[in-house]
Amino acid sequence: MSSKCIIIGAPRSGTNMLRDVLCSFEGVSTWPCDEINYMWRHGNVRYPSDELPAERATPAVQAYMQKQFAWVAQRYQAHTVVEKTCANSLRVPFVARAVPDARYVFIHRDGIDTTGSAKLRWQAELDIPYLMQKVRFVPLTDLPYYGARYLWSRIYRLFSSEKRLAFWGPVLEEMPDILEQHSLNEVCALQWQRCVEKAEAAFADMAPERVIRVCYEDFVREPEEQLKRLLAFLELDVPEEMVCRTVATVSSNSIGKGRKSLDENEVKRLESLIGETLARYGYK
Protein backbone atom coordinates (compact mmCIF):
# COMPACT_ATOMS: atom_id res chain seq x y z
CA MET A 1 0.00 0.00 0.00
CA SER A 2 1.31 3.46 -0.90
CA SER A 3 1.80 6.21 1.66
CA LYS A 4 -0.10 9.48 1.29
CA CYS A 5 1.22 13.02 1.71
CA ILE A 6 -1.27 15.88 1.64
CA ILE A 7 0.12 19.40 1.28
CA ILE A 8 -1.96 22.02 3.07
CA GLY A 9 -1.56 25.72 2.39
CA ALA A 10 -3.42 28.84 1.35
CA PRO A 11 -3.34 29.82 -2.35
CA ARG A 12 -0.02 31.22 -3.62
CA SER A 13 1.85 29.89 -0.58
CA GLY A 14 4.26 27.56 -2.35
CA THR A 15 2.08 24.45 -2.43
CA ASN A 16 2.77 23.86 -6.14
CA MET A 17 6.48 24.22 -5.58
CA LEU A 18 6.50 21.69 -2.75
CA ARG A 19 4.44 19.19 -4.69
CA ASP A 20 6.65 19.48 -7.78
CA VAL A 21 9.84 19.14 -5.76
CA LEU A 22 8.61 16.02 -3.98
CA CYS A 23 7.23 14.47 -7.15
CA SER A 24 10.57 14.83 -8.91
CA PHE A 25 11.81 11.81 -6.95
CA GLU A 26 11.33 8.30 -8.26
CA GLY A 27 8.30 6.57 -6.80
CA VAL A 28 6.60 9.81 -5.72
CA SER A 29 3.66 10.90 -7.88
CA THR A 30 0.53 12.98 -8.06
CA TRP A 31 -2.34 13.71 -10.45
CA PRO A 32 -1.38 15.21 -13.84
CA CYS A 33 -3.27 18.44 -13.13
CA ASP A 34 -3.00 21.37 -10.77
CA GLU A 35 -5.64 20.44 -8.16
CA ILE A 36 -8.41 17.90 -7.60
CA ASN A 37 -10.91 20.00 -5.67
CA TYR A 38 -13.65 18.56 -7.88
CA MET A 39 -12.83 15.10 -6.54
CA TRP A 40 -12.71 16.21 -2.93
CA ARG A 41 -16.16 17.75 -3.34
CA HIS A 42 -17.73 14.74 -5.07
CA GLY A 43 -20.77 13.80 -3.03
CA ASN A 44 -20.97 17.36 -1.67
CA VAL A 45 -21.00 19.24 -4.95
CA ARG A 46 -23.79 21.62 -3.92
CA TYR A 47 -22.45 22.37 -0.45
CA PRO A 48 -22.23 26.20 -0.39
CA SER A 49 -18.56 26.49 0.62
CA ASP A 50 -15.30 24.56 0.73
CA GLU A 51 -15.49 24.48 4.54
CA LEU A 52 -16.88 20.96 4.56
CA PRO A 53 -17.42 19.57 8.07
CA ALA A 54 -15.93 16.19 8.94
CA GLU A 55 -19.29 14.42 8.94
CA ARG A 56 -19.64 15.20 5.23
CA ALA A 57 -16.88 12.63 4.60
CA THR A 58 -19.41 9.81 4.43
CA PRO A 59 -18.39 6.18 3.84
CA ALA A 60 -19.11 6.73 0.13
CA VAL A 61 -16.81 9.77 0.05
CA GLN A 62 -14.11 7.85 1.91
CA ALA A 63 -14.27 4.95 -0.52
CA TYR A 64 -14.22 7.30 -3.52
CA MET A 65 -11.18 9.31 -2.38
CA GLN A 66 -9.20 6.26 -1.34
CA LYS A 67 -9.89 4.78 -4.77
CA GLN A 68 -8.46 7.93 -6.39
CA PHE A 69 -5.26 7.72 -4.37
CA ALA A 70 -4.95 4.03 -5.26
CA TRP A 71 -5.37 4.94 -8.95
CA VAL A 72 -2.38 7.29 -8.85
CA ALA A 73 -0.25 4.73 -7.01
CA GLN A 74 -1.06 2.04 -9.55
CA ARG A 75 -0.92 4.23 -12.65
CA TYR A 76 2.49 5.67 -11.83
CA GLN A 77 3.92 2.81 -9.78
CA ALA A 78 4.23 5.16 -6.82
CA HIS A 79 5.11 4.22 -3.26
CA THR A 80 4.12 7.76 -2.16
CA VAL A 81 1.19 9.78 -3.50
CA VAL A 82 1.33 13.55 -2.98
CA GLU A 83 -1.82 15.67 -3.14
CA LYS A 84 -2.20 19.43 -3.10
CA THR A 85 -5.54 21.25 -3.13
CA CYS A 86 -5.54 24.64 -1.43
CA ALA A 87 -9.21 24.42 -0.42
CA ASN A 88 -8.29 21.49 1.83
CA SER A 89 -6.88 24.10 4.22
CA LEU A 90 -10.48 24.88 5.14
CA ARG A 91 -11.49 21.27 5.86
CA VAL A 92 -8.60 19.29 7.32
CA PRO A 93 -10.88 17.19 9.61
CA PHE A 94 -12.97 16.27 6.54
CA VAL A 95 -9.82 15.28 4.64
CA ALA A 96 -8.52 13.30 7.60
CA ARG A 97 -11.74 11.29 7.74
CA ALA A 98 -11.79 10.73 3.98
CA VAL A 99 -8.14 9.63 3.85
CA PRO A 100 -7.33 8.52 7.42
CA ASP A 101 -3.77 7.29 6.85
CA ALA A 102 -2.33 10.48 5.33
CA ARG A 103 0.48 12.63 6.63
CA TYR A 104 0.46 16.41 6.19
CA VAL A 105 2.85 19.14 5.15
CA PHE A 106 1.49 22.52 6.26
CA ILE A 107 3.17 25.42 4.45
CA HIS A 108 2.55 29.08 5.26
CA ARG A 109 3.66 32.31 3.61
CA ASP A 110 3.34 36.04 4.26
CA GLY A 111 -0.36 36.80 3.74
CA ILE A 112 0.34 40.19 2.15
CA ASP A 113 2.63 38.55 -0.40
CA THR A 114 0.00 35.93 -1.22
CA THR A 115 -2.64 38.66 -1.60
CA GLY A 116 -0.68 40.47 -4.29
CA SER A 117 -0.21 37.17 -6.13
CA ALA A 118 -3.75 35.80 -5.66
CA LYS A 119 -5.34 38.96 -7.04
CA LEU A 120 -3.77 38.19 -10.41
CA ARG A 121 -5.44 34.76 -10.43
CA TRP A 122 -8.84 36.30 -9.72
CA GLN A 123 -8.34 38.44 -12.83
CA ALA A 124 -6.72 35.81 -15.06
CA GLU A 125 -7.75 35.31 -18.66
CA LEU A 126 -8.98 31.98 -20.00
CA ASP A 127 -6.30 29.26 -20.12
CA ILE A 128 -7.66 26.41 -22.22
CA PRO A 129 -4.78 23.89 -21.71
CA TYR A 130 -4.91 24.41 -17.94
CA LEU A 131 -8.68 24.00 -17.94
CA MET A 132 -8.59 20.79 -19.98
CA GLN A 133 -6.10 19.20 -17.60
CA LYS A 134 -8.51 19.74 -14.71
CA VAL A 135 -11.64 18.73 -16.63
CA ARG A 136 -10.23 15.23 -17.05
CA PHE A 137 -10.62 14.71 -13.32
CA VAL A 138 -14.10 16.11 -12.81
CA PRO A 139 -16.53 13.28 -11.90
CA LEU A 140 -18.85 12.84 -14.89
CA THR A 141 -22.03 13.31 -12.86
CA ASP A 142 -20.72 16.68 -11.62
CA LEU A 143 -19.70 18.05 -15.03
CA PRO A 144 -22.98 19.88 -15.81
CA TYR A 145 -22.89 21.70 -12.46
CA TYR A 146 -19.28 22.83 -12.80
CA GLY A 147 -19.70 23.67 -16.47
CA ALA A 148 -22.53 26.07 -15.67
CA ARG A 149 -20.57 27.64 -12.80
CA TYR A 150 -17.47 28.11 -14.92
CA LEU A 151 -19.44 29.73 -17.73
CA TRP A 152 -21.10 32.12 -15.27
CA SER A 153 -17.75 33.05 -13.74
CA ARG A 154 -16.32 33.91 -17.15
CA ILE A 155 -19.37 35.98 -18.12
CA TYR A 156 -19.18 37.80 -14.79
CA ARG A 157 -15.57 38.80 -15.51
CA LEU A 158 -16.64 40.57 -18.70
CA PHE A 159 -18.85 42.98 -16.77
CA SER A 160 -16.98 43.22 -13.46
CA SER A 161 -15.61 46.65 -12.55
CA GLU A 162 -12.58 44.87 -11.01
CA LYS A 163 -12.27 42.58 -14.06
CA ARG A 164 -12.46 39.60 -11.74
CA LEU A 165 -14.01 36.17 -11.96
CA ALA A 166 -17.19 35.45 -10.03
CA PHE A 167 -15.17 33.10 -7.85
CA TRP A 168 -11.63 31.82 -7.52
CA GLY A 169 -9.77 29.83 -4.90
CA PRO A 170 -11.12 28.41 -1.65
CA VAL A 171 -14.79 29.26 -1.18
CA LEU A 172 -15.35 30.64 2.32
CA GLU A 173 -18.58 30.47 4.24
CA GLU A 174 -20.64 33.61 3.55
CA MET A 175 -18.55 34.22 0.43
CA PRO A 176 -21.22 36.33 -1.35
CA ASP A 177 -21.31 38.74 1.60
CA ILE A 178 -17.51 38.89 1.76
CA LEU A 179 -17.29 39.70 -1.96
CA GLU A 180 -19.93 42.40 -1.60
CA GLN A 181 -18.41 44.08 1.46
CA HIS A 182 -14.68 43.94 0.63
CA SER A 183 -12.30 44.95 -2.12
CA LEU A 184 -10.62 42.22 -4.13
CA ASN A 185 -7.36 42.64 -2.22
CA GLU A 186 -9.24 42.26 1.05
CA VAL A 187 -11.00 39.15 -0.24
CA CYS A 188 -7.63 37.58 -1.08
CA ALA A 189 -6.29 38.49 2.37
CA LEU A 190 -9.35 37.01 4.08
CA GLN A 191 -9.01 33.82 2.05
CA TRP A 192 -5.42 33.50 3.25
CA GLN A 193 -6.38 34.18 6.85
CA ARG A 194 -9.26 31.69 6.94
CA CYS A 195 -7.15 28.97 5.30
CA VAL A 196 -4.29 29.43 7.74
CA GLU A 197 -6.48 29.74 10.84
CA LYS A 198 -8.66 26.73 10.02
CA ALA A 199 -5.67 24.55 9.18
CA GLU A 200 -3.79 25.57 12.31
CA ALA A 201 -6.78 24.80 14.52
CA ALA A 202 -7.18 21.37 12.94
CA PHE A 203 -3.52 20.45 13.25
CA ALA A 204 -3.50 21.48 16.92
CA ASP A 205 -5.81 18.52 17.52
CA MET A 206 -3.80 16.08 15.41
CA ALA A 207 -0.99 13.78 16.54
CA PRO A 208 2.26 15.75 16.01
CA GLU A 209 3.93 12.91 14.13
CA ARG A 210 1.35 13.27 11.35
CA VAL A 211 2.13 16.88 10.42
CA ILE A 212 5.18 18.96 9.64
CA ARG A 213 5.16 22.74 9.30
CA VAL A 214 7.12 24.55 6.62
CA CYS A 215 7.71 28.28 6.28
CA TYR A 216 7.77 29.24 2.60
CA GLU A 217 10.39 31.92 3.17
CA ASP A 218 12.66 29.45 4.98
CA PHE A 219 12.23 26.85 2.25
CA VAL A 220 13.19 29.11 -0.65
CA ARG A 221 16.15 30.55 1.27
CA GLU A 222 17.47 27.20 2.53
CA PRO A 223 15.94 24.64 0.16
CA GLU A 224 18.40 21.81 0.74
CA GLU A 225 18.07 21.93 4.51
CA GLN A 226 14.30 22.24 4.43
CA LEU A 227 13.86 19.48 1.84
CA LYS A 228 15.98 17.10 3.88
CA ARG A 229 13.72 17.78 6.85
CA LEU A 230 10.67 16.98 4.72
CA LEU A 231 12.17 13.81 3.33
CA ALA A 232 12.99 12.58 6.83
CA PHE A 233 9.42 13.25 7.92
CA LEU A 234 8.05 11.32 4.93
CA GLU A 235 10.61 8.54 5.43
CA LEU A 236 11.97 8.94 1.91
CA ASP A 237 15.58 7.91 1.38
CA VAL A 238 17.07 10.21 -1.25
CA PRO A 239 20.82 10.61 -1.99
CA GLU A 240 22.17 14.01 -1.01
CA GLU A 241 23.35 14.81 -4.53
CA MET A 242 19.81 14.27 -5.79
CA VAL A 243 18.45 16.62 -3.13
CA CYS A 244 20.87 19.31 -4.25
CA ARG A 245 20.01 18.80 -7.89
CA THR A 246 16.26 18.88 -7.23
CA VAL A 247 16.26 22.25 -5.47
CA ALA A 248 18.80 23.89 -7.77
CA THR A 249 16.11 26.02 -9.40
CA VAL A 250 14.28 26.99 -6.20
CA SER A 251 14.50 30.77 -5.90
CA SER A 252 13.78 33.31 -3.19
CA ASN A 253 13.04 36.06 -5.73
CA SER A 254 9.30 36.00 -5.02
CA ILE A 255 9.71 36.98 -1.37
CA GLY A 256 8.21 40.44 -1.03
CA LYS A 257 6.99 40.54 -4.63
CA GLY A 258 3.32 40.56 -3.68
CA ARG A 259 3.86 43.32 -1.12
CA LYS A 260 5.66 45.46 -3.67
CA SER A 261 2.68 45.21 -6.03
CA LEU A 262 0.51 46.98 -3.41
CA ASP A 263 0.85 50.59 -2.37
CA GLU A 264 1.70 51.52 1.20
CA ASN A 265 -1.84 52.52 2.17
CA GLU A 266 -3.25 49.25 0.85
CA VAL A 267 -0.69 47.26 2.83
CA LYS A 268 -1.69 49.14 5.97
CA ARG A 269 -5.37 48.42 5.33
CA LEU A 270 -4.67 44.73 4.86
CA GLU A 271 -2.47 44.59 7.95
CA SER A 272 -5.30 46.08 9.99
CA LEU A 273 -7.66 43.44 8.58
CA ILE A 274 -5.52 40.31 9.09
CA GLY A 275 -2.82 41.70 11.37
CA GLU A 276 -3.36 39.27 14.24
CA THR A 277 -2.73 36.26 11.99
CA LEU A 278 0.23 37.94 10.29
CA ALA A 279 1.81 38.62 13.67
CA ARG A 280 1.32 35.05 14.84
CA TYR A 281 3.48 33.83 11.96
CA GLY A 282 6.04 36.62 12.22
CA TYR A 283 4.92 38.60 9.18
CA LYS A 284 4.09 41.83 11.01
Coordinates of N, CA, C and O in Angstrom, one line a residue, residues 67-174:
K67 N -10.0 5.4 -3.4 CA -9.9 4.8 -4.8 C -9.1 5.7 -5.7 O -8.3 5.2 -6.5
Q68 N -9.2 7.0 -5.6 CA -8.5 7.9 -6.4 C -7.0 7.9 -6.0 O -6.1 7.9 -6.9
F69 N -6.7 7.8 -4.8 CA -5.3 7.7 -4.4 C -4.7 6.4 -4.9 O -3.5 6.4 -5.3
A70 N -5.4 5.3 -4.8 CA -5.0 4.0 -5.3 C -4.7 4.1 -6.8 O -3.8 3.4 -7.3
W71 N -5.5 4.8 -7.5 CA -5.4 4.9 -8.9 C -4.0 5.6 -9.3 O -3.3 5.1 -10.2
V72 N -3.7 6.6 -8.6 CA -2.4 7.3 -8.8 C -1.2 6.3 -8.5 O -0.3 6.2 -9.3
A73 N -1.3 5.7 -7.4 CA -0.3 4.7 -7.0 C 0.0 3.6 -8.1 O 1.1 3.3 -8.4
Q74 N -1.2 3.1 -8.6 CA -1.1 2.0 -9.5 C -0.6 2.6 -10.9 O 0.2 2.0 -11.6
R75 N -1.2 3.7 -11.3 CA -0.9 4.2 -12.7 C 0.5 4.6 -12.8 O 1.2 4.4 -13.9
Y76 N 1.1 5.2 -11.7 CA 2.5 5.7 -11.8 C 3.5 4.8 -11.0 O 4.6 5.3 -10.8
Q77 N 3.1 3.7 -10.6 CA 3.9 2.8 -9.8 C 4.6 3.6 -8.6 O 5.8 3.5 -8.4
A78 N 3.7 4.3 -7.9 CA 4.2 5.2 -6.8 C 4.1 4.5 -5.4 O 3.1 3.9 -5.1
H79 N 5.2 4.7 -4.7 CA 5.1 4.2 -3.3 C 4.6 5.4 -2.4 O 4.2 5.1 -1.2
T80 N 4.6 6.6 -2.9 CA 4.1 7.8 -2.2 C 3.3 8.6 -3.1 O 3.8 9.0 -4.2
V81 N 2.1 8.9 -2.7 CA 1.2 9.8 -3.5 C 1.1 11.1 -2.8 O 0.7 11.2 -1.6
V82 N 1.4 12.2 -3.5 CA 1.3 13.5 -3.0 C 0.1 14.2 -3.5 O -0.2 14.1 -4.7
E83 N -0.6 14.9 -2.7 CA -1.8 15.7 -3.1 C -1.8 17.1 -2.6 O -1.4 17.3 -1.5
K84 N -2.2 18.0 -3.5 CA -2.2 19.4 -3.1 C -3.5 20.1 -3.6 O -3.6 20.2 -4.9
T85 N -4.4 20.5 -2.8 CA -5.5 21.3 -3.1 C -5.7 22.3 -2.1 O -5.9 22.0 -0.9
C86 N -5.6 23.6 -2.4 CA -5.5 24.6 -1.4 C -6.8 24.7 -0.6 O -6.7 25.0 0.6
A87 N -8.0 24.4 -1.2 CA -9.2 24.4 -0.4 C -9.2 23.4 0.7 O -10.0 23.6 1.7
N88 N -8.4 22.4 0.7 CA -8.3 21.5 1.8 C -7.9 22.2 3.1 O -8.1 21.6 4.2
S89 N -7.3 23.4 3.0 CA -6.9 24.1 4.2 C -8.1 24.4 5.1 O -8.0 24.5 6.3
L90 N -9.3 24.5 4.4 CA -10.5 24.9 5.1 C -11.2 23.7 5.8 O -12.2 23.9 6.5
R91 N -10.7 22.5 5.5 CA -11.5 21.3 5.9 C -10.6 20.1 6.2 O -10.9 19.0 5.8
V92 N -9.5 20.4 7.0 CA -8.6 19.3 7.3 C -9.3 18.1 8.0 O -9.0 17.0 7.7
P93 N -10.2 18.3 9.0 CA -10.9 17.2 9.6 C -11.7 16.4 8.6 O -11.7 15.1 8.7
F94 N -12.3 17.0 7.6 CA -13.0 16.3 6.5 C -12.0 15.4 5.8 O -12.2 14.2 5.5
V95 N -10.9 16.0 5.4 CA -9.8 15.3 4.6 C -9.3 14.1 5.5 O -9.1 13.0 4.9
A96 N -9.1 14.3 6.7 CA -8.5 13.3 7.6 C -9.5 12.1 7.7 O -9.0 11.0 7.9
R97 N -10.8 12.4 7.7 CA -11.7 11.3 7.7 C -11.8 10.6 6.4 O -12.0 9.4 6.3
A98 N -11.7 11.3 5.3 CA -11.8 10.7 4.0 C -10.6 9.9 3.7 O -10.7 8.8 3.1
V99 N -9.4 10.3 4.1 CA -8.1 9.6 3.9 C -7.4 9.5 5.2 O -6.5 10.3 5.5
P100 N -7.8 8.5 6.0 CA -7.3 8.5 7.4 C -5.9 8.2 7.6 O -5.3 8.5 8.7
D101 N -5.2 7.7 6.6 CA -3.8 7.3 6.9 C -2.8 8.3 6.3 O -1.6 7.9 6.1
A102 N -3.2 9.5 6.0 CA -2.3 10.5 5.3 C -1.5 11.2 6.4 O -1.8 11.3 7.5
R103 N -0.3 11.7 5.9 CA 0.5 12.6 6.6 C 0.4 14.0 5.9 O 0.1 14.1 4.7
Y104 N 0.7 15.1 6.7 CA 0.5 16.4 6.2 C 1.7 17.3 6.2 O 2.5 17.2 7.2
V105 N 1.8 18.1 5.2 CA 2.8 19.1 5.1 C 2.1 20.5 5.1 O 1.3 20.7 4.2
F106 N 2.2 21.3 6.1 CA 1.5 22.5 6.3 C 2.5 23.7 6.0 O 3.4 23.9 6.7
I107 N 2.3 24.3 4.8 CA 3.2 25.4 4.5 C 2.4 26.8 4.6 O 1.3 26.9 4.2
H108 N 3.1 27.7 5.1 CA 2.6 29.1 5.3 C 3.5 30.1 4.7 O 4.7 29.9 4.6
R109 N 2.9 31.2 4.2 CA 3.7 32.3 3.6 C 3.0 33.6 4.0 O 1.9 33.7 4.4
D110 N 3.8 34.7 3.9 CA 3.3 36.0 4.3 C 2.0 36.3 3.5 O 1.9 36.3 2.3
G111 N 1.0 36.6 4.3 CA -0.4 36.8 3.7 C -0.5 38.0 2.8 O -1.3 38.1 2.0
I112 N 0.4 39.0 3.0 CA 0.3 40.2 2.1 C 1.0 39.8 0.8 O 0.5 40.2 -0.3
D113 N 2.0 39.0 0.8 CA 2.6 38.6 -0.4 C 1.6 37.7 -1.2 O 1.5 37.8 -2.4
T114 N 0.9 36.8 -0.5 CA 0.0 35.9 -1.2 C -1.2 36.7 -1.8 O -1.7 36.4 -2.8
T115 N -1.5 37.8 -1.1 CA -2.6 38.7 -1.6 C -2.3 39.3 -2.9 O -3.1 39.3 -3.9
G116 N -1.1 39.9 -3.0 CA -0.7 40.5 -4.3 C -0.6 39.5 -5.4 O -0.9 39.8 -6.6
S117 N -0.3 38.2 -5.1 CA -0.2 37.2 -6.1 C -1.6 36.6 -6.5 O -1.9 36.4 -7.6
A118 N -2.4 36.4 -5.4 CA -3.8 35.8 -5.7 C -4.7 36.7 -6.5 O -5.5 36.3 -7.3
K119 N -4.5 38.0 -6.3 CA -5.3 39.0 -7.0 C -5.2 38.7 -8.5 O -6.2 38.8 -9.3
L120 N -4.0 38.4 -9.0 CA -3.8 38.2 -10.4 C -4.5 37.0 -10.9 O -5.0 36.9 -12.0
R121 N -4.7 36.0 -10.0 CA -5.4 34.8 -10.4 C -6.9 35.0 -10.5 O -7.6 34.5 -11.4
W122 N -7.4 35.9 -9.6 CA -8.8 36.3 -9.7 C -9.1 37.0 -11.0 O -10.3 37.0 -11.5
Q123 N -8.1 37.7 -11.6 CA -8.3 38.4 -12.8 C -7.8 37.8 -14.1 O -7.7 38.4 -15.1
A124 N -7.4 36.5 -14.0 CA -6.7 35.8 -15.1 C -7.6 35.6 -16.3 O -8.8 35.4 -16.1
E125 N -7.0 35.6 -17.4 CA -7.7 35.3 -18.7 C -7.9 33.8 -18.8 O -7.2 33.0 -18.1
L126 N -8.7 33.4 -19.8 CA -9.0 32.0 -20.0 C -7.7 31.2 -20.4 O -7.0 31.7 -21.3
D127 N -7.4 30.1 -19.8 CA -6.3 29.3 -20.1 C -6.8 27.9 -20.5 O -7.1 27.0 -19.6
I128 N -7.0 27.6 -21.8 CA -7.7 26.4 -22.2 C -6.9 25.1 -21.8 O -7.4 24.2 -21.3
P129 N -5.5 25.1 -22.1 CA -4.8 23.9 -21.7 C -4.9 23.6 -20.2 O -5.1 22.4 -19.8
Y130 N -4.8 24.6 -19.4 CA -4.9 24.4 -17.9 C -6.3 23.9 -17.6 O -6.4 22.9 -16.8
L131 N -7.3 24.4 -18.2 CA -8.7 24.0 -17.9 C -8.9 22.5 -18.3 O -9.5 21.8 -17.6
M132 N -8.4 22.2 -19.5 CA -8.6 20.8 -20.0 C -7.9 19.8 -19.1 O -8.4 18.6 -18.9
Q133 N -6.8 20.1 -18.5 CA -6.1 19.2 -17.6 C -7.0 18.9 -16.4 O -7.1 17.8 -15.9
K134 N -7.7 19.9 -15.9 CA -8.5 19.7 -14.7 C -9.8 19.0 -15.1 O -10.3 18.2 -14.3
V135 N -10.4 19.3 -16.2 CA -11.6 18.7 -16.6 C -11.6 17.2 -16.7 O -12.5 16.5 -16.3
R136 N -10.4 16.7 -17.0 CA -10.2 15.2 -17.1 C -10.6 14.6 -15.7 O -10.9 13.4 -15.7
F137 N -10.4 15.3 -14.6 CA -10.6 14.7 -13.3 C -11.9 15.2 -12.6 O -12.0 15.1 -11.4
V138 N -12.8 15.8 -13.4 CA -14.1 16.1 -12.8 C -15.0 14.9 -12.9 O -15.2 14.3 -14.0
P139 N -15.6 14.4 -11.8 CA -16.5 13.3 -11.9 C -17.6 13.6 -12.9 O -18.2 14.7 -13.0
L140 N -17.9 12.6 -13.8 CA -18.8 12.8 -14.9 C -20.2 13.4 -14.4 O -20.8 14.3 -15.1
T141 N -20.7 12.9 -13.3 CA -22.0 13.3 -12.9 C -22.0 14.8 -12.4 O -23.1 15.4 -12.3
D142 N -20.8 15.3 -12.1 CA -20.7 16.7 -11.6 C -20.4 17.7 -12.7 O -20.4 18.9 -12.5
L143 N -20.1 17.2 -13.9 CA -19.7 18.1 -15.0 C -20.7 19.1 -15.4 O -20.3 20.3 -15.5
P144 N -22.0 18.8 -15.5 CA -23.0 19.9 -15.8 C -23.0 21.0 -14.8 O -23.0 22.2 -15.2
Y145 N -22.9 20.7 -13.5 CA -22.9 21.7 -12.5 C -21.7 22.6 -12.6 O -21.8 23.8 -12.6
Y146 N -20.5 22.0 -12.7 CA -19.3 22.8 -12.8 C -19.2 23.6 -14.1 O -18.7 24.7 -14.2
G147 N -19.7 23.0 -15.2 CA -19.7 23.7 -16.5 C -20.5 24.9 -16.4 O -20.1 26.0 -16.9
A148 N -21.7 24.9 -15.8 CA -22.5 26.1 -15.7 C -21.9 27.1 -14.8 O -21.9 28.3 -15.1
R149 N -21.3 26.7 -13.7 CA -20.6 27.6 -12.8 C -19.4 28.3 -13.5 O -19.2 29.5 -13.3
Y150 N -18.6 27.5 -14.3 CA -17.5 28.1 -14.9 C -17.9 29.1 -16.0 O -17.3 30.2 -16.1
L151 N -18.9 28.8 -16.7 CA -19.4 29.7 -17.7 C -19.9 31.0 -17.1 O -19.6 32.1 -17.6
W152 N -20.6 30.9 -16.0 CA -21.1 32.1 -15.3 C -19.9 33.0 -14.8 O -19.9 34.2 -14.9
S153 N -18.9 32.3 -14.3 CA -17.8 33.0 -13.7 C -17.1 33.8 -14.8 O -16.7 35.0 -14.6
R154 N -17.0 33.2 -16.0 CA -16.3 33.9 -17.2 C -17.2 35.1 -17.7 O -16.7 36.1 -18.0
I155 N -18.5 34.9 -17.7 CA -19.4 36.0 -18.1 C -19.3 37.1 -17.1 O -19.3 38.3 -17.5
Y156 N -19.3 36.8 -15.8 CA -19.2 37.8 -14.8 C -17.9 38.7 -15.0 O -18.0 39.9 -14.8
R157 N -16.8 38.0 -15.3 CA -15.6 38.8 -15.5 C -15.7 39.9 -16.6 O -15.1 41.0 -16.5
L158 N -16.5 39.6 -17.6 CA -16.6 40.6 -18.7 C -17.3 41.9 -18.2 O -17.0 42.9 -18.8
F159 N -18.1 41.8 -17.2 CA -18.8 43.0 -16.8 C -18.4 43.5 -15.4 O -18.9 44.5 -14.9
S160 N -17.4 42.8 -14.8 CA -17.0 43.2 -13.5 C -16.1 44.5 -13.5 O -15.3 44.6 -14.4
S161 N -16.4 45.4 -12.6 CA -15.6 46.6 -12.6 C -14.2 46.4 -12.2 O -13.3 47.1 -12.5
E162 N -13.9 45.3 -11.4 CA -12.6 44.9 -11.0 C -12.0 43.9 -12.0 O -10.9 43.4 -11.8
K163 N -12.7 43.6 -13.1 CA -12.3 42.6 -14.1 C -11.9 41.3 -13.4 O -10.9 40.6 -13.7
R164 N -12.7 40.8 -12.5 CA -12.5 39.6 -11.7 C -13.5 38.5 -12.1 O -14.6 38.8 -12.6
L165 N -13.1 37.3 -11.8 CA -14.0 36.2 -12.0 C -15.1 36.2 -10.9 O -14.9 36.9 -9.8
A166 N -16.2 35.5 -11.1 CA -17.2 35.4 -10.0 C -16.7 34.7 -8.8 O -17.1 35.0 -7.7
F167 N -15.8 33.8 -9.0 CA -15.2 33.1 -7.9 C -13.8 32.6 -8.3 O -13.6 32.3 -9.5
W168 N -12.9 32.4 -7.3 CA -11.6 31.8 -7.5 C -11.1 31.4 -6.2 O -11.3 32.1 -5.1
G169 N -10.4 30.3 -6.1 CA -9.8 29.8 -4.9 C -10.7 29.2 -3.9 O -11.9 29.0 -4.2
P170 N -10.3 29.0 -2.7 CA -11.1 28.4 -1.7 C -12.4 29.2 -1.4 O -12.3 30.5 -1.2
V171 N -13.5 28.6 -1.4 CA -14.8 29.3 -1.2 C -15.1 29.3 0.3 O -15.3 28.2 0.9
L172 N -15.1 30.5 0.9 CA -15.3 30.6 2.3 C -16.8 30.6 2.6 O -17.7 30.9 1.7
E173 N -17.2 30.3 3.8 CA -18.6 30.5 4.2 C -18.9 32.0 4.1 O -18.1 32.8 4.4
E174 N -20.2 32.2 3.7 CA -20.6 33.6 3.6 C -19.8 34.3 2.5 O -19.7 35.6 2.5

